[in-house]
Amino acid sequence: MLTVDPKFRIPCCRSITNEYLPKIYNQIMNKLKNTCLAAGFISLTFDGCADRRVRAFYAITMHYVDQTGQLRAHLLAYNHIS
């Protein structure tokens, strides 16, 4: 990176965890909230699955049609069931 921009500094792990990730998370959540408000109707789907080691997972997905008529989907959660 020094050849591209000599003043560039790689952020430390603490900066990424405490500054960048919360900022990105809030930006994505705000976009998702605005999308939900703009959509006329929203459908939530729940799906369960297991991997080869028989660990169970579930997923929650949001589906809607945007202003251009395109079907859109967003994965809201994908978690391990303990």
Coordinates of N, CA and C in Angstrom, one line a residue:
M1 N 0.8 -1.2 0.0 CA 0.0 0.0 0.0 C 0.9 1.3 0.0
L2 N 2.1 1.2 0.4 CA 2.9 2.4 0.5 C 3.2 2.9 -0.9
T3 N 3.2 2.1 -1.9 CA 3.4 2.6 -3.3 C 2.2 3.3 -3.8
V4 N 1.0 2.9 -3.3 CA -0.2 3.5 -3.8 C -0.4 4.8 -3.0
D5 N -0.3 4.8 -1.7 CA -0.5 6.0 -0.9 C 0.4 5.9 0.3
P6 N 1.5 6.6 0.3 CA 2.5 6.5 1.4 C 1.9 6.9 2.8
K7 N 0.8 7.7 2.8 CA 0.3 8.1 4.1 C -0.8 7.1 4.6
F8 N -1.0 6.1 3.9 CA -2.1 5.1 4.3 C -1.6 4.3 5.6
R9 N -2.4 4.2 6.6 CA -2.1 3.4 7.7 C -3.2 2.4 7.9
I10 N -2.8 1.1 8.1 CA -3.8 0.1 8.4 C -4.4 0.3 9.7
P11 N -5.7 0.3 9.8 CA -6.3 0.5 11.2 C -6.1 -0.7 12.1
C12 N -6.0 -0.5 13.4 CA -5.8 -1.6 14.3 C -7.1 -2.3 14.6
C13 N -7.0 -3.4 15.2 CA -8.2 -4.3 15.5 C -9.2 -3.5 16.3
R14 N -8.7 -2.8 17.3 CA -9.6 -2.0 18.2 C -10.4 -1.0 17.4
S15 N -9.7 -0.3 16.5 CA -10.4 0.7 15.7 C -11.5 0.1 14.8
I16 N -11.2 -1.1 14.2 CA -12.2 -1.8 13.4 C -13.4 -2.2 14.2
T17 N -13.1 -2.8 15.4 CA -14.2 -3.3 16.3 C -15.0 -2.1 16.9
N18 N -14.4 -1.1 17.3 CA -15.1 0.0 18.0 C -15.6 1.1 17.2
E19 N -15.0 1.3 16.0 CA -15.4 2.4 15.2 C -16.1 2.0 13.8
Y20 N -15.3 1.2 13.1 CA -15.8 0.9 11.7 C -17.0 0.0 11.6
L21 N -16.9 -1.1 12.4 CA -18.0 -2.1 12.3 C -19.3 -1.5 12.8
P22 N -19.4 -0.8 14.0 CA -20.6 -0.2 14.4 C -21.2 0.8 13.4
K23 N -20.3 1.6 12.7 CA -20.7 2.6 11.7 C -21.3 1.9 10.5
I24 N -20.7 0.8 10.0 CA -21.2 0.1 8.9 C -22.5 -0.6 9.3
Y25 N -22.6 -1.2 10.5 CA -23.8 -1.8 10.9 C -25.0 -0.8 11.0
N26 N -24.7 0.4 11.5 CA -25.8 1.4 11.6 C -26.2 1.9 10.2
Q27 N -25.3 2.0 9.3 CA -25.6 2.4 7.9 C -26.5 1.3 7.2
I28 N -26.1 0.0 7.4 CA -26.9 -1.0 6.8 C -28.3 -1.1 7.4
M29 N -28.4 -1.0 8.8 CA -29.7 -1.0 9.4 C -30.6 0.1 9.0
N30 N -30.0 1.3 8.8 CA -30.8 2.5 8.3 C -31.3 2.2 6.9
K31 N -30.5 1.7 6.0 CA -30.9 1.4 4.7 C -32.0 0.3 4.7
L32 N -31.9 -0.7 5.6 CA -32.9 -1.7 5.7 C -34.2 -1.2 6.2
K33 N -34.2 -0.3 7.2 CA -35.4 0.3 7.7 C -36.1 1.1 6.7
N34 N -35.3 1.9 5.9 CA -35.9 2.7 4.8 C -36.5 1.8 3.8
T35 N -35.9 0.7 3.5 CA -36.4 -0.2 2.5 C -37.7 -0.8 3.0
C36 N -37.8 -1.1 4.2 CA -39.0 -1.7 4.8 C -40.2 -0.6 4.7
L37 N -39.8 0.6 5.0 CA -40.8 1.7 5.0 C -41.3 1.9 3.5
A38 N -40.4 1.8 2.6 CA -40.8 2.1 1.2 C -41.6 0.9 0.5
A39 N -41.3 -0.3 1.0 CA -42.0 -1.5 0.4 C -43.5 -1.5 0.9
G40 N -44.4 -1.8 0.0 CA -45.8 -1.9 0.3 C -46.1 -3.1 1.2
F41 N -45.5 -4.2 0.9 CA -45.7 -5.5 1.6 C -44.4 -6.2 1.8
I42 N -44.2 -6.8 2.9 CA -43.0 -7.6 3.2 C -43.4 -9.0 3.6
S43 N -42.7 -10.0 3.1 CA -42.9 -11.4 3.5 C -41.6 -11.8 4.2
L44 N -41.8 -12.5 5.4 CA -40.7 -13.0 6.1 C -40.8 -14.6 6.0
T45 N -39.6 -15.2 5.7 CA -39.6 -16.6 5.7 C -38.6 -17.2 6.7
F46 N -38.9 -18.3 7.2 CA -38.1 -19.0 8.2 C -37.7 -20.4 7.6
D47 N -36.4 -20.7 7.6 CA -35.9 -22.0 7.1 C -34.9 -22.6 8.1
G48 N -35.0 -23.9 8.2 CA -34.1 -24.6 9.0 C -33.3 -25.6 8.2
C49 N -32.0 -25.8 8.6 CA -31.2 -26.8 7.9 C -30.2 -27.4 8.9
A50 N -29.5 -28.4 8.5 CA -28.4 -29.0 9.3 C -27.2 -29.3 8.4
D51 N -26.0 -29.2 9.0 CA -24.8 -29.5 8.2 C -24.4 -31.0 8.4
R52 N -23.3 -31.4 7.8 CA -22.9 -32.8 7.9 C -22.6 -33.3 9.3
R53 N -22.3 -32.4 10.2 CA -22.1 -32.8 11.5 C -23.3 -32.7 12.4
V54 N -24.5 -32.6 11.7 CA -25.8 -32.6 12.4 C -26.0 -31.4 13.3
R55 N -25.3 -30.3 13.0 CA -25.6 -29.0 13.7 C -26.7 -28.3 13.0
A56 N -27.7 -27.9 13.8 CA -28.9 -27.2 13.2 C -28.7 -25.7 13.2
F57 N -29.2 -25.1 12.1 CA -29.2 -23.7 11.8 C -30.6 -23.2 11.4
Y58 N -30.9 -22.0 11.6 CA -32.1 -21.4 11.1 C -31.7 -20.1 10.4
A59 N -32.6 -19.7 9.4 CA -32.4 -18.5 8.7 C -33.7 -17.7 8.6
I60 N -33.7 -16.4 8.7 CA -34.9 -15.6 8.5 C -34.6 -14.6 7.3
T61 N -35.4 -14.6 6.3 CA -35.2 -13.9 5.1 C -36.4 -12.9 4.9
M62 N -36.2 -11.7 4.5 CA -37.2 -10.8 4.1 C -37.3 -10.6 2.6
H63 N -38.5 -10.7 2.1 CA -38.8 -10.6 0.6 C -39.7 -9.5 0.4
Y64 N -39.5 -8.8 -0.7 CA -40.4 -7.7 -1.1 C -40.2 -7.4 -2.6
V65 N -41.1 -6.6 -3.1 CA -41.0 -6.1 -4.5 C -40.6 -4.6 -4.4
D66 N -39.5 -4.2 -5.0 CA -39.1 -2.8 -5.0 C -39.9 -1.9 -6.0
Q67 N -39.6 -0.6 -6.0 CA -40.3 0.3 -6.9 C -40.2 0.0 -8.4
T68 N -39.1 -0.7 -8.8 CA -38.9 -1.1 -10.2 C -39.6 -2.4 -10.5
G69 N -40.3 -3.0 -9.6 CA -40.9 -4.3 -9.8 C -40.0 -5.5 -9.7
Q70 N -38.8 -5.3 -9.2 CA -37.9 -6.4 -9.0 C -38.1 -7.1 -7.6
L71 N -38.1 -8.4 -7.6 CA -38.2 -9.2 -6.3 C -36.9 -9.1 -5.6
R72 N -36.9 -8.7 -4.4 CA -35.7 -8.5 -3.6 C -35.8 -9.4 -2.4
A73 N -34.6 -9.8 -1.9 CA -34.5 -10.6 -0.6 C -33.3 -10.2 0.2
H74 N -33.5 -10.2 1.5 CA -32.4 -9.9 2.4 C -32.4 -10.9 3.5
L75 N -31.2 -11.5 3.7 CA -31.0 -12.4 4.8 C -30.9 -11.6 6.1
L76 N -31.9 -11.8 7.0 CA -31.9 -11.0 8.3 C -31.1 -11.7 9.4
A77 N -31.2 -13.1 9.4 CA -30.5 -13.8 10.5 C -30.1 -15.2 9.9
Y78 N -29.0 -15.7 10.4 CA -28.6 -17.1 10.1 C -27.8 -17.5 11.4
N79 N -28.5 -18.3 12.2 CA -27.9 -18.6 13.5 C -27.9 -20.1 13.8
H80 N -27.0 -20.5 14.6 CA -26.9 -21.9 15.1 C -27.9 -22.1 16.2
I81 N -28.6 -23.3 16.1 CA -29.5 -23.7 17.2 C -28.8 -24.6 18.1
S82 N -28.6 -24.1 19.3 CA -27.9 -25.0 20.3 C -28.8 -25.8 21.1

